[in-house]
Short mmCIF file of C-alpha atoms and ligand atoms in Angstrom, two decimals:
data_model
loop_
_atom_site.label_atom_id
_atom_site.label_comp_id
_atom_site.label_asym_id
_atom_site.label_seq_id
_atom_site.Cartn_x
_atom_site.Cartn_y
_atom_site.Cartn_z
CA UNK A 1 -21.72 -5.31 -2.49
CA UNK A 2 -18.07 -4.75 -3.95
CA UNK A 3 -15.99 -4.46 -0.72
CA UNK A 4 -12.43 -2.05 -1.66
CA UNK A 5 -9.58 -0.91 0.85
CA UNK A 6 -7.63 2.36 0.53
CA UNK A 7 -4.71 1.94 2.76
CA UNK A 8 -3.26 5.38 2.88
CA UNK A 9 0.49 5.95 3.54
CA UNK A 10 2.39 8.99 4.83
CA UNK A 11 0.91 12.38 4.06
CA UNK A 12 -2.65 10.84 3.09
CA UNK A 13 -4.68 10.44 6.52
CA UNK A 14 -8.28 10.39 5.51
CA UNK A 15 -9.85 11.11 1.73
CA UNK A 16 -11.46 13.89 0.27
CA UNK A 17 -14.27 12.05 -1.35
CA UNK A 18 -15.21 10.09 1.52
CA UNK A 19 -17.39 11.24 4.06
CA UNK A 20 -20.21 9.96 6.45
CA UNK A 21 -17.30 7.92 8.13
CA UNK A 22 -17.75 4.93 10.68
CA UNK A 23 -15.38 4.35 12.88
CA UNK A 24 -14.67 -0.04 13.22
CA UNK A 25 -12.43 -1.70 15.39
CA UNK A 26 -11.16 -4.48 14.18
CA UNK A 27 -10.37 -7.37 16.48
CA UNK A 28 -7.66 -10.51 15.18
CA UNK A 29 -5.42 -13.15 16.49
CA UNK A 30 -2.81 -10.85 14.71
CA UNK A 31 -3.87 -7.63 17.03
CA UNK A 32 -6.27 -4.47 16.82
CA UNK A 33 -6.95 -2.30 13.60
CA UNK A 34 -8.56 0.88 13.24
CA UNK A 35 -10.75 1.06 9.72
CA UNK A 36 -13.03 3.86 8.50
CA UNK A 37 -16.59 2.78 6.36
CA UNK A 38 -17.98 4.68 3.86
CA UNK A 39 -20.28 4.05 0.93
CA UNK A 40 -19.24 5.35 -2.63
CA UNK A 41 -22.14 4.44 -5.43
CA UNK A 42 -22.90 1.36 -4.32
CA UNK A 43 -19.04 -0.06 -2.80
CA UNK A 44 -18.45 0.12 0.59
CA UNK A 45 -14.93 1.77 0.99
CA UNK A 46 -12.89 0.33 3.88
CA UNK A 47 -9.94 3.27 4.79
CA UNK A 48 -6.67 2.54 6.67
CA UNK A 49 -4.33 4.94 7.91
CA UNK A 50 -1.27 2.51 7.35
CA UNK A 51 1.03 4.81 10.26
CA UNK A 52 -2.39 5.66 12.33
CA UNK A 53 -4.28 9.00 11.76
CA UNK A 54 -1.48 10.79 13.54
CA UNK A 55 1.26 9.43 12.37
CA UNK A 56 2.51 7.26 16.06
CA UNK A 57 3.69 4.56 14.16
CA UNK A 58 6.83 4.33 12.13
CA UNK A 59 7.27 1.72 9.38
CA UNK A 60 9.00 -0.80 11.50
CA UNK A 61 6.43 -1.12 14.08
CA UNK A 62 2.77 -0.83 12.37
CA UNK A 63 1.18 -4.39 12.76
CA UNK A 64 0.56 -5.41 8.73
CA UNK A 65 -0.56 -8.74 9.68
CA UNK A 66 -3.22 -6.97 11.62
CA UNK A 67 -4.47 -4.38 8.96
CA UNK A 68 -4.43 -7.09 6.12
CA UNK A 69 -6.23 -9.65 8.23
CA UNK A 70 -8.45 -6.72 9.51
CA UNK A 71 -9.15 -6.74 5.77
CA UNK A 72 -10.32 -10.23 5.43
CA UNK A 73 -12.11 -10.22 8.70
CA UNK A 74 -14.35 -7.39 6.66
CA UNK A 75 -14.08 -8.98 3.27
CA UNK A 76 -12.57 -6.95 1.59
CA UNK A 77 -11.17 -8.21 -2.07
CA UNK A 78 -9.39 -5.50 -3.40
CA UNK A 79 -7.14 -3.05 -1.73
CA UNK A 80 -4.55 -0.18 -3.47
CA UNK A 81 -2.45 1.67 -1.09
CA UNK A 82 -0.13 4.59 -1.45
CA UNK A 83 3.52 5.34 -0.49
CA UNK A 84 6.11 7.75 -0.81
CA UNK A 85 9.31 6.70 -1.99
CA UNK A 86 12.87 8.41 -2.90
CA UNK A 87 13.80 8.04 -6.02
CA UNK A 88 17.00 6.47 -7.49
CA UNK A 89 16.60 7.58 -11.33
CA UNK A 90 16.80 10.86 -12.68
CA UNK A 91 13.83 10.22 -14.96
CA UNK A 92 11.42 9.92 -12.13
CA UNK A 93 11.80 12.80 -10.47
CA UNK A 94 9.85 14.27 -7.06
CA UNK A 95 6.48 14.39 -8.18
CA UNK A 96 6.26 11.44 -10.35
CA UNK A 97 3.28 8.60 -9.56
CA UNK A 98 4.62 5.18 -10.19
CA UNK A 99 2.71 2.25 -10.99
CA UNK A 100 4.75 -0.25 -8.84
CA UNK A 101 5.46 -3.73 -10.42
CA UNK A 102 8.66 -5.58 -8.78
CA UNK A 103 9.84 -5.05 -5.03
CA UNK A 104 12.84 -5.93 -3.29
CA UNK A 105 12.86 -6.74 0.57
CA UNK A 106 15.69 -5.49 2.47
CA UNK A 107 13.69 -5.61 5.99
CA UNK A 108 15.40 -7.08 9.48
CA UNK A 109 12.76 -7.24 12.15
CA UNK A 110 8.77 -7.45 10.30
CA UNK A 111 6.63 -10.67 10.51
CA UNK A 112 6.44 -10.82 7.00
CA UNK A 113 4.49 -13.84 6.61
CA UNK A 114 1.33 -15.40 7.69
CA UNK A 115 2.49 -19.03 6.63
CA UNK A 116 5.23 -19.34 9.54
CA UNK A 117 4.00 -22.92 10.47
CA UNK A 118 2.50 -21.64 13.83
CA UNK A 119 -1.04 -20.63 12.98
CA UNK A 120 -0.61 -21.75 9.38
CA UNK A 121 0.63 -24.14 7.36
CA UNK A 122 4.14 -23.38 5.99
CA UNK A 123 3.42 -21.85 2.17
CA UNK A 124 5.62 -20.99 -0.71
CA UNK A 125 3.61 -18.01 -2.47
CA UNK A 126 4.44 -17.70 -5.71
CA UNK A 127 5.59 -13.76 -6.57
CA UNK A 128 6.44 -13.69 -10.19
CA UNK A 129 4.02 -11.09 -10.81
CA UNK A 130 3.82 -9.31 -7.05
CA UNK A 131 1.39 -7.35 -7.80
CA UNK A 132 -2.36 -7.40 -8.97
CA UNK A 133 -2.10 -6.94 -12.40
CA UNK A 134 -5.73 -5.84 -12.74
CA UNK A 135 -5.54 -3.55 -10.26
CA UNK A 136 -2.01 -2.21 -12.00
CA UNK A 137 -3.86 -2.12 -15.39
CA UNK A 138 -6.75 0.33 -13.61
CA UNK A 139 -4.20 2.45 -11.82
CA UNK A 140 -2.29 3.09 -15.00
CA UNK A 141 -5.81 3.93 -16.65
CA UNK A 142 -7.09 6.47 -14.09
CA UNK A 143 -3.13 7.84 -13.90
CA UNK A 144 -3.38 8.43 -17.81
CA UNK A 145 -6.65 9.79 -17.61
CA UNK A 146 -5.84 12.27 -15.05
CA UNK A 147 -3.06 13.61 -16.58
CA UNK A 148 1.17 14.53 -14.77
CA UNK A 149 3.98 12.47 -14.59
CA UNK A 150 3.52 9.15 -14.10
CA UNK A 151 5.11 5.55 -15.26
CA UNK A 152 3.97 2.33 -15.66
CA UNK A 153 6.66 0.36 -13.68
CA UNK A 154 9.10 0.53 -11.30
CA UNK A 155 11.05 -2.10 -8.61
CA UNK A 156 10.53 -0.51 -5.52
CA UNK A 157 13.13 -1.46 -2.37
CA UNK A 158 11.98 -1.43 1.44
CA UNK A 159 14.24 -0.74 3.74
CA UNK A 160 14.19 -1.10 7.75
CA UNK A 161 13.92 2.53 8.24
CA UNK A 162 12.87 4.93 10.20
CA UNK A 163 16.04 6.41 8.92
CA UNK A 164 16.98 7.00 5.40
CA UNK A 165 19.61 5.53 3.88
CA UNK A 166 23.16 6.26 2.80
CA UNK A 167 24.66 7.29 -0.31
CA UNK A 168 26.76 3.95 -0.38
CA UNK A 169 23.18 2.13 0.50
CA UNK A 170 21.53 3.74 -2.37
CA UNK A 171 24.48 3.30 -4.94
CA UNK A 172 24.37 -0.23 -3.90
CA UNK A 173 20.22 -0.61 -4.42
CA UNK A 174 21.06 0.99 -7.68
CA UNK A 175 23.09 -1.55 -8.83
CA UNK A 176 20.52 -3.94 -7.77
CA UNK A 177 18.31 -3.17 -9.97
CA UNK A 178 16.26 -0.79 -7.71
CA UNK A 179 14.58 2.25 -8.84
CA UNK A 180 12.40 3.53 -5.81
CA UNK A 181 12.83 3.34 -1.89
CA UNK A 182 10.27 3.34 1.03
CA UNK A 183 10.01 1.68 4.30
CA UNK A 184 6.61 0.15 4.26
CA UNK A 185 5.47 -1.99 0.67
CA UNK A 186 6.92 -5.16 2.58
CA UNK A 187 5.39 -7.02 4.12
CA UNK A 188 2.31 -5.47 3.10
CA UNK A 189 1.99 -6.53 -0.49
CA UNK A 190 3.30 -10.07 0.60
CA UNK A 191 0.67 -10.42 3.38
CA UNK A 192 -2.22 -9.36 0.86
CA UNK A 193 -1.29 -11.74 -1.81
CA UNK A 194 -0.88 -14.81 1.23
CA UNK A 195 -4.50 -13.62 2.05
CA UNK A 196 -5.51 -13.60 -1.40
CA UNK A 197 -6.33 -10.17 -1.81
CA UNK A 198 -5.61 -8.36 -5.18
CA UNK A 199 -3.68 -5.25 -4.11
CA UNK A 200 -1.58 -2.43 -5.83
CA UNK A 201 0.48 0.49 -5.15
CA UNK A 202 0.47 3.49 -6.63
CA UNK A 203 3.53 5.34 -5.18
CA UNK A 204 4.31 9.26 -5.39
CA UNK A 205 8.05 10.19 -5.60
CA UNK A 206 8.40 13.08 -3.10
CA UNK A 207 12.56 13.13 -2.96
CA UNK A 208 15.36 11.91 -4.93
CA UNK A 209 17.29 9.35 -2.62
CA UNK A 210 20.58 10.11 -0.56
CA UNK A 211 23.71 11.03 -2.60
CA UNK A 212 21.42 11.34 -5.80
CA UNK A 213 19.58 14.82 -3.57
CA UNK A 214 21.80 17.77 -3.97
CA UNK A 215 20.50 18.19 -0.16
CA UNK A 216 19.81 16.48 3.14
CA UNK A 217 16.48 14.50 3.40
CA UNK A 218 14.32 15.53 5.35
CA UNK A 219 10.93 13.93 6.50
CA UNK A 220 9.13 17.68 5.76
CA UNK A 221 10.27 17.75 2.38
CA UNK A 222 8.45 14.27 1.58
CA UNK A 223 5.12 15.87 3.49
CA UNK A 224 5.48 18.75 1.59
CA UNK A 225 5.53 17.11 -1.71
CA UNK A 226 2.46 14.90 -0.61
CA UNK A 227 0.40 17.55 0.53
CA UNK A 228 1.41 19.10 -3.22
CA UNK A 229 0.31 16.01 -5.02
CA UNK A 230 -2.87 14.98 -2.44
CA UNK A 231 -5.42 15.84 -4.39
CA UNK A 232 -4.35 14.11 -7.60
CA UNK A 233 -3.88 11.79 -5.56
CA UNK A 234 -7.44 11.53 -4.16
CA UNK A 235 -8.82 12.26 -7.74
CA UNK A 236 -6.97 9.13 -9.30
CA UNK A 237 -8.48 6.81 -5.97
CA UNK A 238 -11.92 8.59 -6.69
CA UNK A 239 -11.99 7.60 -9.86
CA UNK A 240 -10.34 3.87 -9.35
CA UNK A 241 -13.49 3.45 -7.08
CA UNK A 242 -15.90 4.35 -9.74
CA UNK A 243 -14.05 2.17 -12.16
CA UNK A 244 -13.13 -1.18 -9.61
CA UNK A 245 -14.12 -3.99 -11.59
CA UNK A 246 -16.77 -5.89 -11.01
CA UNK A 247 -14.55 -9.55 -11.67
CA UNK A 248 -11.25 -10.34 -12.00
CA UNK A 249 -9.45 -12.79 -13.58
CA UNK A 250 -6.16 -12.78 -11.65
CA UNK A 251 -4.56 -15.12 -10.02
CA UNK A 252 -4.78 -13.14 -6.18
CA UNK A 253 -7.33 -15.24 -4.67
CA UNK A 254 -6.30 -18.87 -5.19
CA UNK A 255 -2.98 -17.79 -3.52
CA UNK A 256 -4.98 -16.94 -0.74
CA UNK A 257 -6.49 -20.84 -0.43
CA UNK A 258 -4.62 -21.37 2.92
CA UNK A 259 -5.39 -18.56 4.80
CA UNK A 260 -8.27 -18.51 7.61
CA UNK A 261 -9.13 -16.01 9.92
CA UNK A 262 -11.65 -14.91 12.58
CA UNK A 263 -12.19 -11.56 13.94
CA UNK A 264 -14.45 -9.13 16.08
CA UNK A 265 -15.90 -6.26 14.78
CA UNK A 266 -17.31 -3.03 17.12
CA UNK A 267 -18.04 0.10 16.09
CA UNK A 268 -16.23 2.84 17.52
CA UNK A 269 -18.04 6.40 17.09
ZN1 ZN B 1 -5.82 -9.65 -8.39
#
């Protein structure tokens, strides 16, 4: 049976299509993770709460290498995983879905690697194309399909967080080369592609960054625009599920050769 993770970022806590929930604990040498199980046709959908159910954890402290390895542990192959982000460019304004395709890492303090010659070897993972392009390909489908704003690409930045960032920050990210901000892509995408699991994100532009916003930022106005856009949200994910494919030809698992990992499962009703 096709195994496929939803990791769900701020704003999106559980799924509207998904019900008859069990509740696993997830034990690894990385930490604990809380999953929910549920069975859609015949895939078994793996959820994650990326910040926890109610929110405890800001980006800096949730324990990626735990979820993703979680993830493996269950077997999961595929995962796609929202975010909200602030955007830098006037033509994707609050509202927008974006197809992520590059990333930037501007993190301090993260374990943002598997491969840090403890547990693991020491890897170089190749990133040219960070991103499942499979996945990207049936994101951009079921985006199309539903209809709204969305676009195709976009070079998302994380930052350290939990607070946002300056006007001089975001001029400066601009200049980069960076078109979207959030505080939690890295070192999740990394750690999925080091595990060898295809993984996407589809990210929902719920502010324009600092300096760009004619107003302060506030952490209600980027709940208020996901609670807008949840359910297209949850409709695009519905459908992604429906449409997973069966085999892919991407390169996601061989970069995952290296990685090994062992982990207790309980159920926790
Ligand atoms: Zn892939």
């Amino acid at each position: 049976m096709d195994k496929i993770a939803l990791i769900g970022g701020t704003g999106l806590y559980k799924l509207d299509f998904i019900d008859n929930v069990e509740k696993l604990k997830i034990e690894t040498h990385y930490g604990e993770t809380e999953v929910r199980k549920a069975t859609v046709q015949d895939r078994e959908i793996y959820f994650m709460a990326r910040h926890g159910i109610d929110h405890r954890l800001p980006p800096h402290l949730i324990n990626y290498r735990s979820n993703i390895a979680a993830l493996k542990v269950l077997e999961v192959e595929m995962a796609l995983s929202t975010a909200a982000v602030g955007s830098l460019c006037e033509e994707m304004p609050p509202g927008t879905l974006v197809v992520i395709d590059q990333f930037m890492d501007l993190t301090k303090s993260r374990d943002i690697t598997y491969y840090d010659g403890t547990d693991l070897p020491v890897v170089h993972t190749d990133f040219t194309e960070p991103y499942c392009p499979e996945l990207r390909q049936l994101l951009i489908d079921e985006c199309q399909r539903n209809g709204g704003e969305f676009r195709k690409q976009g070079t998302y930045v994380t930052t350290e967080g939990p607070r946002f960032e300056t006007p001089a920050e975001i001029k400066a990210l601009s200049f980069l080369g960076g078109e979207l901000v959030g505080m939690t892509n890295v070192p999740e995408v990394i750690l999925s592609r080091e595990a060898g699991i295809c993984y996407a994100t589809l990210a929902l532009v719920t502010n324009f960054a600092a300096g760009i916003s004619p107003h302060f930022l506030t952490h209600e106005e980027v709940l208020q625009v996901m609670k807008e856009q949840s359910r297209r949200v949850n409709d695009i994910f519905h459908s992604c599920i429906l449409n997973f494919p069966r085999e892919t030809n991407c390169r996601c698992r061989e970069a995952g050769k290296y990685f090994k990992i062992d982990g207790k499962v309980t159920n926790d009703n």
